[in-house]
Short mmCIF file of C-alpha atoms in Angstrom, two decimals:
data_model
loop_
_atom_site.label_atom_id
_atom_site.label_comp_id
_atom_site.label_asym_id
_atom_site.label_seq_id
_atom_site.Cartn_x
_atom_site.Cartn_y
_atom_site.Cartn_z
CA MET A 9 6.98 -17.40 -19.21
CA SER A 10 9.35 -16.20 -21.58
CA SER A 11 10.83 -13.48 -23.58
CA ASN A 12 13.06 -13.60 -26.87
CA GLY A 13 16.03 -10.43 -26.80
CA ASN A 14 15.76 -8.06 -23.96
CA THR A 15 12.65 -6.96 -23.32
CA LYS A 16 12.34 -3.15 -21.84
CA ALA A 17 10.07 -3.37 -18.94
CA VAL A 18 9.78 -1.02 -15.65
CA ALA A 19 9.39 -2.47 -12.02
CA TYR A 20 6.60 -1.10 -10.06
CA LEU A 21 6.38 -1.53 -6.64
CA ARG A 22 3.78 -0.53 -3.22
CA THR A 23 4.06 -0.88 0.26
CA SER A 24 0.56 0.16 2.31
CA SER A 25 2.40 0.66 5.80
CA ALA A 26 4.84 3.19 6.32
CA ALA A 27 5.93 1.46 9.24
CA ASN A 28 7.88 -0.84 6.42
CA ILE A 29 9.64 1.59 4.80
CA GLY A 30 13.43 3.15 5.22
CA GLU A 31 16.36 1.51 5.99
CA GLY A 32 16.34 -1.77 7.60
CA LYS A 33 13.16 -2.71 6.24
CA ASP A 34 12.70 -5.50 3.96
CA SER A 35 9.47 -4.90 2.05
CA GLU A 36 10.94 -3.27 -0.92
CA ARG A 37 14.43 -5.02 -0.94
CA ARG A 38 12.22 -8.25 -1.47
CA GLN A 39 9.87 -6.53 -3.79
CA ARG A 40 12.54 -5.85 -6.04
CA GLY A 41 14.92 -8.72 -5.51
CA ALA A 42 11.99 -11.20 -6.83
CA ILE A 43 11.17 -8.95 -10.09
CA ASP A 44 14.96 -8.47 -10.78
CA ALA A 45 15.09 -12.10 -10.52
CA PHE A 46 12.04 -12.95 -12.95
CA ALA A 47 13.33 -10.37 -15.28
CA LYS A 48 17.40 -12.27 -15.63
CA ALA A 49 15.47 -15.49 -16.20
CA ALA A 50 12.76 -13.78 -18.84
CA GLY A 51 15.15 -11.96 -20.65
CA TYR A 52 13.65 -8.37 -19.77
CA GLU A 53 15.41 -5.50 -18.95
CA ILE A 54 14.05 -3.03 -16.20
CA VAL A 55 14.69 0.29 -17.32
CA ASP A 56 13.38 2.35 -14.05
CA ALA A 57 11.31 1.34 -10.89
CA TYR A 58 8.63 3.11 -9.19
CA TYR A 59 7.58 2.85 -5.90
CA ASP A 60 4.60 3.97 -3.82
CA ALA A 61 5.52 4.18 -0.18
CA ALA A 62 2.84 4.08 2.22
CA VAL A 63 -0.10 3.80 -0.38
CA SER A 64 -2.92 1.40 0.56
CA GLY A 65 -3.62 -1.31 -2.33
CA ALA A 66 -7.15 -0.17 -2.54
CA ASP A 67 -6.49 3.11 -3.81
CA PRO A 68 -7.03 3.84 -7.20
CA VAL A 69 -4.26 3.28 -9.68
CA THR A 70 -4.59 6.58 -11.28
CA ALA A 71 -4.55 8.34 -7.62
CA ARG A 72 -1.13 6.79 -6.79
CA PRO A 73 2.13 9.33 -6.86
CA GLY A 74 4.31 6.98 -8.25
CA PHE A 75 2.13 4.59 -10.57
CA SER A 76 0.71 7.95 -12.58
CA ALA A 77 4.23 8.89 -13.27
CA MET A 78 5.04 5.54 -14.51
CA LEU A 79 2.51 5.42 -16.93
CA GLU A 80 3.31 9.00 -17.67
CA ARG A 81 6.39 7.43 -19.08
CA LEU A 82 4.91 4.74 -20.45
CA LEU A 83 3.32 6.53 -22.46
CA SER A 84 5.85 8.57 -23.93
CA ASN A 85 8.66 6.09 -24.33
CA GLY A 86 7.22 3.27 -26.01
CA VAL A 87 8.14 0.70 -23.09
CA ARG A 88 4.97 -1.26 -22.53
CA THR A 89 5.56 -4.03 -19.93
CA ILE A 90 5.48 -3.77 -16.04
CA LEU A 91 6.48 -5.98 -13.76
CA VAL A 92 4.95 -6.44 -10.32
CA GLU A 93 5.79 -8.92 -7.28
CA THR A 94 2.18 -10.37 -6.86
CA ALA A 95 -0.75 -9.01 -7.99
CA SER A 96 -2.00 -7.59 -4.41
CA ARG A 97 1.27 -5.35 -5.18
CA PHE A 98 -0.86 -4.26 -7.51
CA ALA A 99 -3.72 -3.98 -6.14
CA ARG A 100 -5.75 -5.57 -3.11
CA ASP A 101 -9.09 -4.09 -3.97
CA LEU A 102 -10.91 -6.83 -6.55
CA ILE A 103 -12.38 -3.72 -8.54
CA VAL A 104 -9.44 -1.40 -8.38
CA MET A 105 -7.48 -4.47 -9.43
CA GLU A 106 -9.61 -5.15 -12.50
CA THR A 107 -10.28 -1.82 -13.88
CA GLY A 108 -6.73 -0.93 -13.32
CA HIS A 109 -5.65 -3.99 -15.74
CA ALA A 110 -8.91 -3.09 -17.78
CA MET A 111 -7.13 0.45 -18.42
CA LEU A 112 -3.55 -0.94 -18.75
CA LYS A 113 -4.38 -3.61 -21.25
CA ALA A 114 -7.09 -1.03 -23.41
CA ARG A 115 -3.04 1.17 -23.75
CA GLY A 116 -1.44 -1.58 -24.83
CA ILE A 117 0.81 -2.35 -21.61
CA ASP A 118 1.24 -5.34 -20.15
CA LEU A 119 1.35 -6.26 -16.48
CA ILE A 120 2.78 -9.03 -15.30
CA ALA A 121 3.16 -10.51 -11.89
CA VAL A 122 6.53 -12.49 -11.25
CA ASP A 123 4.44 -14.76 -9.05
CA SER A 124 2.51 -15.95 -11.33
CA PRO A 125 3.12 -14.25 -14.99
CA ASP A 126 0.31 -15.46 -16.80
CA SER A 127 -2.13 -14.17 -13.86
CA PHE A 128 -2.37 -10.91 -15.94
CA LEU A 129 -1.99 -11.57 -19.79
CA ASP A 130 -4.66 -14.41 -20.39
CA ASP A 131 -8.04 -13.27 -20.99
CA THR A 132 -9.20 -17.33 -20.22
CA PRO A 133 -12.65 -17.89 -18.20
CA THR A 134 -9.87 -19.39 -15.80
CA ALA A 135 -7.06 -16.84 -15.92
CA THR A 136 -9.79 -14.39 -14.42
CA LEU A 137 -11.29 -16.22 -12.10
CA ILE A 138 -7.69 -16.85 -10.97
CA ARG A 139 -7.26 -12.99 -10.83
CA GLN A 140 -10.81 -12.70 -8.76
CA VAL A 141 -9.39 -15.72 -6.47
CA LEU A 142 -5.80 -14.20 -5.95
CA GLY A 143 -7.55 -11.00 -4.92
CA ALA A 144 -10.00 -12.44 -2.93
CA VAL A 145 -7.35 -14.00 -0.63
CA SER A 146 -4.98 -11.14 -0.38
CA GLU A 147 -8.46 -9.28 0.85
CA PHE A 148 -9.17 -11.51 3.38
CA GLU A 149 -5.66 -12.02 4.47
CA LYS A 150 -5.63 -8.37 5.31
CA ALA A 151 -9.28 -8.31 6.97
CA MET A 152 -7.73 -11.11 9.04
CA LEU A 153 -4.99 -9.17 10.26
CA VAL A 154 -6.75 -6.21 11.22
CA GLU A 155 -9.18 -8.38 12.76
CA LYS A 156 -6.32 -10.16 15.09
CA LEU A 157 -4.86 -6.68 15.57
CA LYS A 158 -7.93 -5.50 17.04
CA GLY A 159 -8.67 -8.73 19.42
CA ALA A 160 -4.72 -8.56 21.20
CA ARG A 161 -5.43 -4.88 21.67
CA GLU A 162 -8.63 -5.73 23.20
CA ARG A 163 -6.83 -8.41 25.55
CA LYS A 164 -4.28 -6.43 26.34
CA ARG A 165 -7.26 -3.92 27.68
CA ARG A 166 -8.87 -7.02 29.57
CA GLU A 167 -5.52 -7.99 31.63
CA THR A 168 -5.03 -4.48 32.15
CA GLY A 169 -8.37 -3.56 33.70
CA ARG A 170 -8.95 -0.70 31.12
CA LYS A 171 -12.40 -0.48 29.65
CA VAL A 172 -12.88 -2.34 26.49
CA GLY A 173 -15.36 -1.07 23.64
CA GLY A 174 -16.27 2.90 22.69
CA ARG A 175 -13.74 4.71 21.28
CA LEU A 176 -10.22 3.60 20.96
CA ASN A 177 -8.18 5.43 23.18
CA TYR A 178 -5.28 5.88 20.95
CA ALA A 179 -2.51 7.02 24.43
CA GLU A 180 -3.33 3.32 25.71
CA ILE A 181 -1.98 1.58 23.09
CA GLU A 182 1.70 0.70 23.01
CA GLY A 183 3.37 4.09 21.35
CA GLY A 184 -0.09 5.75 21.61
CA ALA A 185 1.03 8.33 23.86
CA GLU A 186 3.72 9.70 22.20
CA MET A 187 2.06 9.37 18.89
CA VAL A 188 -1.01 11.48 20.61
CA ALA A 189 2.07 14.32 22.27
CA LEU A 190 3.48 14.17 18.30
CA ALA A 191 0.24 14.84 16.45
CA LYS A 192 -0.89 17.23 19.35
CA LYS A 193 2.52 19.19 18.38
CA LEU A 194 1.78 19.34 14.44
CA HIS A 195 -1.16 20.64 14.75
CA ARG A 196 -0.22 22.86 16.77
CA TYR A 197 2.54 24.38 15.20
CA PRO A 198 1.65 26.31 11.58
CA VAL A 199 4.30 25.41 8.76
CA ASN A 200 4.92 29.02 6.80
CA GLY A 201 2.46 30.45 9.07
CA LYS A 202 -0.09 28.11 8.56
CA ARG A 203 -1.62 25.33 10.63
CA ARG A 204 -1.76 22.13 9.25
CA SER A 205 -4.92 20.02 8.68
CA LEU A 206 -6.06 17.29 10.00
CA GLY A 207 -5.42 15.52 6.84
CA ASP A 208 -1.97 17.05 6.62
CA VAL A 209 -1.49 15.21 10.44
CA ALA A 210 -2.47 12.05 9.36
CA GLU A 211 -0.04 12.34 6.62
CA GLU A 212 3.00 13.61 9.07
CA LEU A 213 2.34 10.50 11.40
CA ALA A 214 2.02 7.88 8.63
CA LYS A 215 5.81 9.49 7.79
CA ALA A 216 7.09 8.93 11.18
CA GLY A 217 5.95 5.26 10.99
CA TYR A 218 2.28 5.64 13.19
CA VAL A 219 -0.74 4.18 10.65
CA SER A 220 -4.10 2.74 12.09
CA SER A 221 -4.27 -1.13 12.42
CA ALA A 222 -4.70 -1.46 8.49
CA GLY A 223 -1.70 0.03 7.81
CA THR A 224 -2.98 2.98 6.51
CA PRO A 225 -2.76 6.48 7.83
CA PHE A 226 -5.58 7.53 10.15
CA THR A 227 -8.59 9.60 9.43
CA ARG A 228 -9.59 13.08 10.23
CA THR A 229 -11.78 11.82 12.80
CA ALA A 230 -9.10 9.82 14.48
CA ILE A 231 -6.94 12.70 14.60
CA SER A 232 -9.32 14.72 15.53
CA ARG A 233 -10.14 12.35 18.90
CA MET A 234 -6.54 12.40 18.95
CA LEU A 235 -6.68 15.74 19.60
CA GLU A 236 -8.72 15.83 22.17
CA ARG A 237 -7.43 13.76 24.70
#
């Protein structure tokens, strides 16, 4: 795809895992590099960038802080193009992907995945199928990664003679003892006179790089189990 002149656009970046955020991590740099290269070649001027860090690709787009701020700006300043590295950076869940794209289209906003520029712009049956296949592949890859991580943990427990199955003992996984200790500390000591909720503890752990095998913050149930140890 090409564009005549310099069409204004914004860049949208998203990273699921808090472990991939910060200095020395390449997710943000890689995404922005791909978007910048496409924009230069296709004649787009990127006027701003929005980044949802440690946000799951299965979360509704309107529930994401960065995306919501971006949408508010687009609706107020006339820019009508969003550039993302890949379709999966916009969303990994098929329903979220299709409903989010439909919402943007209804507002006259173009969404372009720079690795496949026509994947969101064409409404042909083939293009729709491609969007669904790309989303399904990303979903499959994520599920396979979770399964591999689960298998690795089970092999490690078998090799060390520890119990396999049942409730996961977070203190036994690599770095788990430090994570559990931090969770207890966060829950024990109040902030501004108020004790942190289980959800607050999960958010703080994610900021520190401790997330679930799916790359998302731990559930309240998981945090509760950590505090029982």
